XYZ file of C-alpha atoms in Angstrom:
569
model
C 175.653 -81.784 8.441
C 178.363 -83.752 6.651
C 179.830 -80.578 5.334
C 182.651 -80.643 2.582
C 186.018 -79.143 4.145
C 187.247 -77.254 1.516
C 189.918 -75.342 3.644
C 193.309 -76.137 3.035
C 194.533 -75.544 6.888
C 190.941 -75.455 8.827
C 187.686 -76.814 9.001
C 185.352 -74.564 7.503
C 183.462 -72.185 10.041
C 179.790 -71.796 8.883
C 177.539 -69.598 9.594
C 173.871 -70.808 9.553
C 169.755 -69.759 10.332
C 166.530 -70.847 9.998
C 163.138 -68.813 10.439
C 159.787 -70.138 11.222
C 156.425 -68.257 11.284
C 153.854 -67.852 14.214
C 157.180 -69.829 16.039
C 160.336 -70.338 16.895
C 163.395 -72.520 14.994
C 166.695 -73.903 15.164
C 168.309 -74.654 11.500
C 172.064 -76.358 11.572
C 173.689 -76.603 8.053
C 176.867 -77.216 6.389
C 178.656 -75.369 3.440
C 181.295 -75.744 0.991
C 184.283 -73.653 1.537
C 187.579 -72.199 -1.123
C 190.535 -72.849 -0.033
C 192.651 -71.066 2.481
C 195.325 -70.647 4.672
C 193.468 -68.724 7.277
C 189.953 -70.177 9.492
C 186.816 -69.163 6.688
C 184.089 -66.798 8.751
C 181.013 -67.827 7.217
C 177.377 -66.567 7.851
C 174.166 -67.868 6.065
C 171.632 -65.242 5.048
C 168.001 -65.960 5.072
C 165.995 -64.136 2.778
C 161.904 -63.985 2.234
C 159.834 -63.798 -0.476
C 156.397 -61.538 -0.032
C 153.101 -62.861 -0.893
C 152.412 -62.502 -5.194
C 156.469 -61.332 -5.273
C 159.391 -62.453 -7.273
C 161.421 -60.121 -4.851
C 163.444 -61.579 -1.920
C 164.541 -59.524 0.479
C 166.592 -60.121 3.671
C 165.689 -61.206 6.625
C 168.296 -62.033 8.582
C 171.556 -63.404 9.189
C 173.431 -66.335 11.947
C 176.117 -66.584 14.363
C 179.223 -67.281 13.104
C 180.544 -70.812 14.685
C 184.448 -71.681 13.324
C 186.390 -74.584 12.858
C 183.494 -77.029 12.286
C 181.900 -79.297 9.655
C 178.506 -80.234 11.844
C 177.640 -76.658 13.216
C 174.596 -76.599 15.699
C 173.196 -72.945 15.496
C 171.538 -71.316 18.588
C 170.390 -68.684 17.385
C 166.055 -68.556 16.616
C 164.451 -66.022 14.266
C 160.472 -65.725 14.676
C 157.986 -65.299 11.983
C 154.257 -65.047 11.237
C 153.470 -68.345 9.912
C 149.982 -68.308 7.590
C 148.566 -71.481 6.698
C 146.974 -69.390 3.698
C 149.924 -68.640 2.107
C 152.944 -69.951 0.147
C 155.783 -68.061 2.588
C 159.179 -68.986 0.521
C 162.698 -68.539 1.763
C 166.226 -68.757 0.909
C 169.159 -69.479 2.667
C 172.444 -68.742 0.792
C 175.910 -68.998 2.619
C 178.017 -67.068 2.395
C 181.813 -66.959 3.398
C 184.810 -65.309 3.774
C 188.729 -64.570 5.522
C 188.574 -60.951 6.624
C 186.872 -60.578 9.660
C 184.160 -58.115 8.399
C 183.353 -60.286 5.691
C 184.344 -58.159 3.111
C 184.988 -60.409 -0.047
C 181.842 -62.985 -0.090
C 182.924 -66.366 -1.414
C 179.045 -67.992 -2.706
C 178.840 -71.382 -1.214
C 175.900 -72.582 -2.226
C 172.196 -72.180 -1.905
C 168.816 -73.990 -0.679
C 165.131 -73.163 -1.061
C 162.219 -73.502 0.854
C 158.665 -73.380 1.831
C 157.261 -72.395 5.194
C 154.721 -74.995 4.725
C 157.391 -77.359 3.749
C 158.952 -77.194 7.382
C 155.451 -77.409 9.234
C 154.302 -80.039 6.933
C 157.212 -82.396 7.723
C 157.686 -85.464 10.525
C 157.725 -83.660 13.446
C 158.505 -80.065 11.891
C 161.840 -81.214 10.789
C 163.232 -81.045 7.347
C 166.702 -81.439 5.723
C 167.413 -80.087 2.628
C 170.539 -79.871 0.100
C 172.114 -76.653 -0.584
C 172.852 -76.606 -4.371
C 175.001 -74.081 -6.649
C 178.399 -74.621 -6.462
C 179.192 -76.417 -9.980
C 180.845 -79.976 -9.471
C 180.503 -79.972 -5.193
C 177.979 -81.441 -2.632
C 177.673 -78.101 -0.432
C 176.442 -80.355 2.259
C 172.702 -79.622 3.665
C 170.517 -77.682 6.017
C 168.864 -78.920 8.985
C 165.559 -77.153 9.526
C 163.159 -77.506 12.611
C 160.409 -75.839 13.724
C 158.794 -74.407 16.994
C 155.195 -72.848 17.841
C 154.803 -69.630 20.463
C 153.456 -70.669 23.424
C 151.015 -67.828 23.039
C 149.248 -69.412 19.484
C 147.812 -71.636 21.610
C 145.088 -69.244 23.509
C 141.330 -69.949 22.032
C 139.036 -66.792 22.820
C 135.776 -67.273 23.396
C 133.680 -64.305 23.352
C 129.927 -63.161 22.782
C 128.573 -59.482 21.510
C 124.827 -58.048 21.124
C 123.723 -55.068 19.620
C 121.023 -52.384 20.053
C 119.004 -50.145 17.877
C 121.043 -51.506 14.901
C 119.802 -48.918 11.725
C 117.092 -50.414 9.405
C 118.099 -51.824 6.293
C 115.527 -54.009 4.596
C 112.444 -52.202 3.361
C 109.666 -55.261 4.509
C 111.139 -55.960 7.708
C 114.121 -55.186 9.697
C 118.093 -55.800 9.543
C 119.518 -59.421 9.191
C 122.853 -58.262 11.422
C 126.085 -59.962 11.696
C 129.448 -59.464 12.536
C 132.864 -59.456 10.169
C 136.081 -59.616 12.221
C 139.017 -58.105 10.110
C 142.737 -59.012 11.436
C 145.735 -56.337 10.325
C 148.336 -57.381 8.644
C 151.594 -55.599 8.840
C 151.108 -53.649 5.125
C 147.941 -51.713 6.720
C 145.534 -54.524 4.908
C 143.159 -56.404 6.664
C 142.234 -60.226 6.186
C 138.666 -61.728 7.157
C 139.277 -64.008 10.349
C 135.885 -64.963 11.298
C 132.544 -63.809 10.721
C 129.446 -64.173 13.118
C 126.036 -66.256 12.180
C 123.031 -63.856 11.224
C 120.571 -63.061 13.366
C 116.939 -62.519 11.402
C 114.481 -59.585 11.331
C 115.891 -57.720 13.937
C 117.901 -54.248 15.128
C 118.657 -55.895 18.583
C 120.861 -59.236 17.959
C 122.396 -61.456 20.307
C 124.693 -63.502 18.823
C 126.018 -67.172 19.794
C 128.931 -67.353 21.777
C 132.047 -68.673 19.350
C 135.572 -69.256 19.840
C 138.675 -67.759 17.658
C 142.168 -68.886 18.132
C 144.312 -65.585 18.885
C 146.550 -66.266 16.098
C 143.527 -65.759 14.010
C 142.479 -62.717 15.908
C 145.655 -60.938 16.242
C 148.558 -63.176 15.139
C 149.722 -63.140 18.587
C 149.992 -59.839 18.798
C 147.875 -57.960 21.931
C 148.041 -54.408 20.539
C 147.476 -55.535 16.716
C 144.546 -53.589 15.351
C 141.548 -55.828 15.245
C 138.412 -54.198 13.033
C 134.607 -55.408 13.215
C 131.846 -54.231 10.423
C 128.295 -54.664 10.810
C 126.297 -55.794 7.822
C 122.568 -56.908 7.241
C 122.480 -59.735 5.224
C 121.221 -60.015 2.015
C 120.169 -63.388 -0.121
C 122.285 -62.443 -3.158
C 125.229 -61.929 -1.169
C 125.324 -57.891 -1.706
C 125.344 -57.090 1.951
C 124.431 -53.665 2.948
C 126.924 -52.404 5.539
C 125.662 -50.906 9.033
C 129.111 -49.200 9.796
C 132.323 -50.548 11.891
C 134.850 -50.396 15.067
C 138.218 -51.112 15.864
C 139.563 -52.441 19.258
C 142.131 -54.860 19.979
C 142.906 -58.236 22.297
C 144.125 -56.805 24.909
C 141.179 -54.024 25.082
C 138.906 -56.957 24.425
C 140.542 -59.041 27.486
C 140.828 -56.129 29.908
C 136.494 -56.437 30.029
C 136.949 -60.353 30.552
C 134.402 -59.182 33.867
C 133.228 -56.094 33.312
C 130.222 -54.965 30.503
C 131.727 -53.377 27.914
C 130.262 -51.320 24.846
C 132.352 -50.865 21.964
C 131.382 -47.954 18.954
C 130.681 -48.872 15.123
C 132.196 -46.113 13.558
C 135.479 -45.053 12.781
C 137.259 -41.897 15.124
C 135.471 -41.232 18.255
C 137.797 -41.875 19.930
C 141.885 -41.797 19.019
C 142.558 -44.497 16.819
C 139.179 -45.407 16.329
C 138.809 -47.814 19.095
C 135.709 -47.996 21.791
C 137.120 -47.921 25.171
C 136.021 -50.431 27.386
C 134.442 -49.828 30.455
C 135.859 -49.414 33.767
C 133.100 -50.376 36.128
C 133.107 -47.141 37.846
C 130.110 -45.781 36.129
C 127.293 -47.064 34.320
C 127.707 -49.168 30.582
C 128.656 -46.926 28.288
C 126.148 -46.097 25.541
C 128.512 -44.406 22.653
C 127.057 -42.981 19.538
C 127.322 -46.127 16.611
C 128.529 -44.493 13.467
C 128.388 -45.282 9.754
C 131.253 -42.973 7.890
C 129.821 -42.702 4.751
C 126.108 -41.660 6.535
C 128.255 -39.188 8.478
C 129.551 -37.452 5.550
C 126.269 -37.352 3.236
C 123.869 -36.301 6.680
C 124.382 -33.157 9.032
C 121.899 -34.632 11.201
C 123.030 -38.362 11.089
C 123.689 -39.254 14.972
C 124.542 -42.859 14.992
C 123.615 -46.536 13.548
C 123.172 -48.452 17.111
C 125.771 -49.710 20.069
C 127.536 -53.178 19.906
C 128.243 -54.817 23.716
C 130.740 -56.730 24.262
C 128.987 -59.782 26.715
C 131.681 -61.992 27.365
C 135.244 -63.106 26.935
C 137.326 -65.705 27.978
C 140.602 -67.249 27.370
C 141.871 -70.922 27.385
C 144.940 -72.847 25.817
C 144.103 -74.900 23.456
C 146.000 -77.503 20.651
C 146.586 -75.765 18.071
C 146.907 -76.324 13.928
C 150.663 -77.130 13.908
C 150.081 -79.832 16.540
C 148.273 -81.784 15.010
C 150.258 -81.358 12.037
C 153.628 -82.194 13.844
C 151.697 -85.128 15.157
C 151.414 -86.688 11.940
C 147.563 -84.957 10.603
C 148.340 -85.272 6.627
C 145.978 -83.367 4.555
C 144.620 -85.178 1.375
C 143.991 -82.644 -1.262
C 141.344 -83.729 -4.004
C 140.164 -81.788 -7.032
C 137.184 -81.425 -8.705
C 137.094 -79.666 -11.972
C 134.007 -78.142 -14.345
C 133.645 -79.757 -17.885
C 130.158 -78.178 -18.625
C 129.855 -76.804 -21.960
C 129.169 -73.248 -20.799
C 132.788 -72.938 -20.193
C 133.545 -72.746 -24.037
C 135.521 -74.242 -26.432
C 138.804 -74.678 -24.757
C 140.191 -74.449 -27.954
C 138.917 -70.603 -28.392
C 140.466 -67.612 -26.625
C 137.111 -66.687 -25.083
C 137.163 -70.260 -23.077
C 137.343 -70.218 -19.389
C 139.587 -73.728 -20.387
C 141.659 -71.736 -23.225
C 145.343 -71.671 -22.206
C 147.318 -68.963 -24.180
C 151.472 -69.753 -24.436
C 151.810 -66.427 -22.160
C 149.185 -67.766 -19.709
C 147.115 -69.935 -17.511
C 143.465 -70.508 -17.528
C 141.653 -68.955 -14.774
C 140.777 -73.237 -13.724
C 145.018 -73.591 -13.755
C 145.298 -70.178 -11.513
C 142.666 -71.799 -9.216
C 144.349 -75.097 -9.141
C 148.030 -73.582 -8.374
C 147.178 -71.476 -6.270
C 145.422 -73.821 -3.830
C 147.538 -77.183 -4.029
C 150.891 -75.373 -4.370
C 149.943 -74.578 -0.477
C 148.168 -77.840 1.140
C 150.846 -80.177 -0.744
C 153.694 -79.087 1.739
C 151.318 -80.658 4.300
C 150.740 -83.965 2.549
C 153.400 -86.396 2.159
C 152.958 -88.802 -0.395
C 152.311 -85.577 -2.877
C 149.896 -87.667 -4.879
C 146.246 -85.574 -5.426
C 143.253 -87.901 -6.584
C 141.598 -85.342 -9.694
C 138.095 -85.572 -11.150
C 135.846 -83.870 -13.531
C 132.223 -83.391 -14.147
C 130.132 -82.166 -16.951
C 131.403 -83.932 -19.680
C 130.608 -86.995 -22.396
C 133.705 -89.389 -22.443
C 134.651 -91.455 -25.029
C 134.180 -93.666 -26.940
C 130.316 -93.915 -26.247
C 129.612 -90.733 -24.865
C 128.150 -91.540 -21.186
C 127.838 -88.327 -19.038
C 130.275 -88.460 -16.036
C 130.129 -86.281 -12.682
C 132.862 -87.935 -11.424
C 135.560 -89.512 -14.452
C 139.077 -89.466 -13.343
C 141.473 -86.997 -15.198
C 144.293 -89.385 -15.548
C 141.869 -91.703 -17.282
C 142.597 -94.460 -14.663
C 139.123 -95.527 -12.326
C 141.247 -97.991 -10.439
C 144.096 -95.044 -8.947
C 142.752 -91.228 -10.050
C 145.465 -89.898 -7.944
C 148.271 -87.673 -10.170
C 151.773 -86.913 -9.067
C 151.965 -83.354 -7.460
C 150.261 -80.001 -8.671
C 152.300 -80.397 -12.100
C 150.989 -83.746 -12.622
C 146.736 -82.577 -11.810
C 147.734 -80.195 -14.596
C 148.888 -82.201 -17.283
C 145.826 -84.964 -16.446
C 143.224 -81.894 -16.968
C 144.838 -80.083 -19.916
C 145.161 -84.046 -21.531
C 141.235 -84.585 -20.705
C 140.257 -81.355 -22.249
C 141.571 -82.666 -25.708
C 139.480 -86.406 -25.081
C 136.524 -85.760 -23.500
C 133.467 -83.602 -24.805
C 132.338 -80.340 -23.017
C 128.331 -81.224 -21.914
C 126.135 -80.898 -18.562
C 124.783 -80.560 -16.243
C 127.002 -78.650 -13.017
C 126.425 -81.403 -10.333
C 128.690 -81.155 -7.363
C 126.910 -84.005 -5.274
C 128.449 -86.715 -7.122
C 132.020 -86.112 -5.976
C 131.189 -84.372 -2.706
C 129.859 -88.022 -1.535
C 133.327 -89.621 -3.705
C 135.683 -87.949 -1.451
C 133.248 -88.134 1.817
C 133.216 -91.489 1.475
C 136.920 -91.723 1.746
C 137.116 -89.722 4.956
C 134.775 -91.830 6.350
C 137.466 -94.808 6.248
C 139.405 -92.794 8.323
C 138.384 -90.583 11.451
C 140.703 -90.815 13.901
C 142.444 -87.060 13.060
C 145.361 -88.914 11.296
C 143.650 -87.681 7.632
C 141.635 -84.769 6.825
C 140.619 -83.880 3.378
C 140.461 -80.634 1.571
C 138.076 -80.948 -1.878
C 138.561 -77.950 -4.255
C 135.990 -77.741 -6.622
C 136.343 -75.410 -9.720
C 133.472 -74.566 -11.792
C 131.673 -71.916 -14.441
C 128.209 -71.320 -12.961
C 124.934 -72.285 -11.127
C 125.053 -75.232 -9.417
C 122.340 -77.938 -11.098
C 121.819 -80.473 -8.090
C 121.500 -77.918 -5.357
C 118.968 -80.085 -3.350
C 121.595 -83.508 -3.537
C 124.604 -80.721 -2.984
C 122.943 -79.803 0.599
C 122.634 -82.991 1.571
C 125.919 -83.792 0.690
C 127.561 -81.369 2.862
C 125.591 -81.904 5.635
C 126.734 -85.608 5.560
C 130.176 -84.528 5.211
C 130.126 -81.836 7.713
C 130.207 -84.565 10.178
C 133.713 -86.436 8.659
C 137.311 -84.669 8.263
C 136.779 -82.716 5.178
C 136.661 -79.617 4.381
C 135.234 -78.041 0.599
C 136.451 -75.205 -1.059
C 134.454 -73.674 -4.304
C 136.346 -70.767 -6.674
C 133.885 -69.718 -9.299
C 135.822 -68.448 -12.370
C 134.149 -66.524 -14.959
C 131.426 -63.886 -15.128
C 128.573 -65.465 -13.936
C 125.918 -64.806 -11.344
C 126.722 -67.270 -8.039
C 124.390 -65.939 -5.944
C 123.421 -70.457 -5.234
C 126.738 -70.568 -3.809
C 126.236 -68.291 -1.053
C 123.768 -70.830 0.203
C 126.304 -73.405 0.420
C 128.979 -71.215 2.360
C 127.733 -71.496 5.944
C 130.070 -68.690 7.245
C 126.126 -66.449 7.558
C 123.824 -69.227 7.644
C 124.311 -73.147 8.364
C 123.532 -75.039 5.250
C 119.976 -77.021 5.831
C 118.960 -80.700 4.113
C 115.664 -82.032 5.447
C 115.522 -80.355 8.497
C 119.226 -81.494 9.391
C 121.778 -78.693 9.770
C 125.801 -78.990 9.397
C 127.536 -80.434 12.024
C 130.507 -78.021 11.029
C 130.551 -75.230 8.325
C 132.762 -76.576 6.096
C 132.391 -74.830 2.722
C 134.398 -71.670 1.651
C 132.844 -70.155 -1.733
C 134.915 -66.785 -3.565
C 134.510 -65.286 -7.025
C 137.516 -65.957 -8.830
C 136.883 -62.581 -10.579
C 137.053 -60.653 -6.730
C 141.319 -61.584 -6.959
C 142.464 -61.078 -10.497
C 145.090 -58.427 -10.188
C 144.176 -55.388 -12.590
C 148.181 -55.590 -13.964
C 147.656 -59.428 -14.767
C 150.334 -60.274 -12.617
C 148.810 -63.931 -12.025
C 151.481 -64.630 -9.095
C 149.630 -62.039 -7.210
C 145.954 -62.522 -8.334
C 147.082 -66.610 -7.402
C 147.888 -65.515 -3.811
C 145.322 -63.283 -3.169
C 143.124 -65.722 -3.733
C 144.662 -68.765 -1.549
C 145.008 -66.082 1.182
C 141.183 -65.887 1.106
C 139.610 -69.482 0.593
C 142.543 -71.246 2.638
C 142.501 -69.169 5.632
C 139.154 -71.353 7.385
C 141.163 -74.454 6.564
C 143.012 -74.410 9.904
C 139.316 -73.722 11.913
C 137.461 -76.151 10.673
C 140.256 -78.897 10.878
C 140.273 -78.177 14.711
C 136.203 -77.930 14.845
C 136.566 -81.398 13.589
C 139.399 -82.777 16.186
C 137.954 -80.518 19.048
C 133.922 -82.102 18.588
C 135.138 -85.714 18.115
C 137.799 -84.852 21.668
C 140.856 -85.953 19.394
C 144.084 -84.767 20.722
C 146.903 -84.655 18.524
C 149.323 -87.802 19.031
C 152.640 -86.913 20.244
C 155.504 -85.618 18.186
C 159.068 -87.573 18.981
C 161.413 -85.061 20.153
């Protein structure tokens, strides 16, 4: 819009795009232009950024519309949009007076987060292209559009039989991992199934998966399921696997169908569903790694599918174009097991070549849920420590040093509040989470309408200390928009905070379960790229404890019947 007309005989004739992921989106732009005595051709080219790269590669490029200073592009590009991750793109324009292009003029440039676009009133967003010393290049008009098909919710239900044997007292503690591919070959954890105790038959509850999470949208996409019996300490001993897909899964929406765990028998290592002409398939259940140590190894048990259904559903982005903001609160470890931050062996000390593994933690998380919260101002505790001048213990002292407003001015300004308080305040004890659980529950309880939803981050060094208080805690919470992410950094042992992640088994408080599970715990240690590239270690590990977010926001809307309000065209 508003675009400088830089030729001497013509308007300027720009060229212009716009992507969206998991959607659809129209982007209309303006450019600067050199003079001339012939019509400019201009095209904008959109380029991407992968996830933990500094390379941007193209994407694609407009229409070319001529002679006009307030283009409106037609043209739509779709993308995979992930919550999880920090999805940048460019959009440089480009221009020039032969008709193939052929000398590029630069006319200017404009960066931009996926999240940025989704996060905005009503998934619009303007933004300034830059780059051309001494000229406004004019700006770029972003909007975005979901699929119709992101809206599908599956709801499905799967048993097993004759599951193998894994604990030496008793017998398996099964449950289910569902693994969506991603277009590199990888897969990414999308939802994983309760555990059933002291058994080799389990029938697990019925649960419900958007297909965005299951397959991205896409019916054919590769969709893999291990078995595992659980363990206490989190070292889950692994039954063996299948692949299928949403569309094989759909085609048994009222038939019985029995899908293999095991990888090949059948081409591409998928179970085929049955047809209802003959009796329920009872395939051989494999374990790979059995296979190859055992001649005689037959199989490790059948999985059935029992049920699956389809409905539309809201979705994520609906309640976030109708105004959901998400209020992003951290909560970082001052215990004195973390070390001197002053010495290089501190999980605090921050080298001039790098971050501390707490900084990593804190980027890599808030970089992503700030495009989705307006005011960009992140309330920021600590716990653990003696603060001055008389030394009281504090599970709950503001970084910025101010009780009255603890919030700090984007990412950059939680940063320089907790690198400030580790030169004030005194390392000390003990790790108690409770404390500011209950600070930020109680501000979600103000608010419950599905206008606010909070996301707590808490960073710490070791074993929880208040595990009882912790419990009930999150089962208070688990009832309120919030949700609670943990990274533990460092070497230790967190075998406590597998208790509190209630993907396996609902956290418990005095005989009152979790309304919702809410927590996501990870290892800090599990992402830390082997190069040191801490871009990639940083989004490997927001891919990982940010991908429930989106769930559990909708668990919260869907059992309180919120729908989102209404987004003006």
């Amino acid at each position: 819009r508003n675009l400088l007309d830089m030729d001497t005989f013509s308007k300027s004739d720009p060229g212009g795009w716009w992507d969206r992921a998991g959607g659809t989106a129209r982007a209309q732009h303006g450019m600067a232009r050199q003079p001339s005595s012939a019509p400019l051709s201009a095209v904008v080219v959109l380029f991407v950024q992968g996830s933990g790269s500094s390379e941007w590669k193209e994407f694609g490029r407009t229409e070319v519309i001529d002679n006009t200073l307030n283009p409106d592009f037609v043209r739509k590009f779709v993308l995979d949009y992930y919550f999880e991750e920090k999805q940048n793109l460019r959009f440089d324009p480009l221009g020039s007076h032969d008709a193939v292009l052929g000398a590029q003029d630069f006319l200017g440039q404009a960066f931009v987060a996926l999240g940025e676009v989704i996060g905005s009133q009503r998934g619009r967003l303007e933004r300034a292209l830059t780059g051309v010393p001494g000229k406004r290049c004019g700006t770029i008009l972003l909007l975005a559009e979901e699929l119709s098909n992101c809206r599908d919710i599956v709801t499905m239900q799967l048993c097993a039989n004759k599951l193998d044997k894994k604990d030496f007292f008793g017998k398996s503690d099964p449950f289910l991992v569902f693994y969506r591919s991603n277009e590199d070959g990888t897969f990414t954890i999308c939802h994983k199934t309760e555990v059933v105790k002291n058994t080799l038959n389990p029938v697990w509850q019925p649960f419900t998966i958007p297909v965005r999470a299951l397959c991205n949208g896409d019916y054919d996409r590769t969709v893999k399921i291990d078995v595992y019996d659980w363990d206490r300490d989190g070292s889950h001993d692994f039954i063996g696997e299948f692949a299928t897909s949403y569309r094989e899964l759909s085609r048994a929406q009222s038939q019985f169908t029995v899908y293999e765990v095991g990888q090949g028998a059948r081409a591409g290592g998928r179970g085929a569903p049955h047809t209802g002409a003959d009796p329920p398939l009872r395939p051989q259940v494999l374990n790979p790694r059995k296979k190859c140590k055992k001649k005689k190894y037959v199989n490790s048990g059948t999985v059935t599918l029992l049920s699956f259904s389809v409905e539309s559903e809201f979705t994520f982005v609906d309640y976030i174009r109708g105004g959901t903001q998400l209020n992003f609160t951290v909560a970082i470890d001052f215990t004195a097991s973390n070390g001197m931050p002053s010495q290089p062996t501190s999980l605090h000390y921050a080298s001039p070549y790098q971050l501390s593994a707490y900084a990593l933690a804190l980027k890599a998380v808030g970089e992503i849920i700030q495009d989705y919260d307006s005011d960009k101002l992140f309330p920021a505790y600590g716990f653990g420590a003696k603060l001055p001048p008389d030394g009281k213990i504090s599970h709950q002292f503001p970084l910025n040093n101010n009780a009255d407003n603890p919030s700090c001015a984007g990412i950059e300004g939680v940063l320089e509040s907790y690198l400030q308080s580790l030169r004030t305040v005194q390392l000390y004890g003990p790790t108690n989470f409770a404390p500011v659980i209950n600070q930020v529950a109680g501000a979600a309880a103000q608010v419950t309408d599905g206008s606010q939803y909070h996301v707590l981050l808490i960073i710490t060094d070791g074993v929880i200390s208040d595990m009882l208080q912790t419990k009930e805690a999150i089962v208070t919470a688990s009832a309120l928009p919030m949700s609670i992410i943990i990274v533990g950094v460092g070497p230790a042992e967190f075998e406590a905070m597998e208790e509190l992640d209630g993907d396996e088994v609902r956290v418990s408080s005095r005989g009152r379960y979790a309304e919702r599970d809410i927590v996501q715990f990870v290892p800090f240690r599990d992402y830390v790229d082997d190069s040191g590239n801490q871009v990639l270690s940083m989004a490997r590990l927001a891919k990982d404890v940010l991908a429930e977010i989106p769930e559990q926001l909708l668990s919260y809307m869907k059992t309180r019947d919120i729908k989102p309000r209404r987004a003006d065209p």
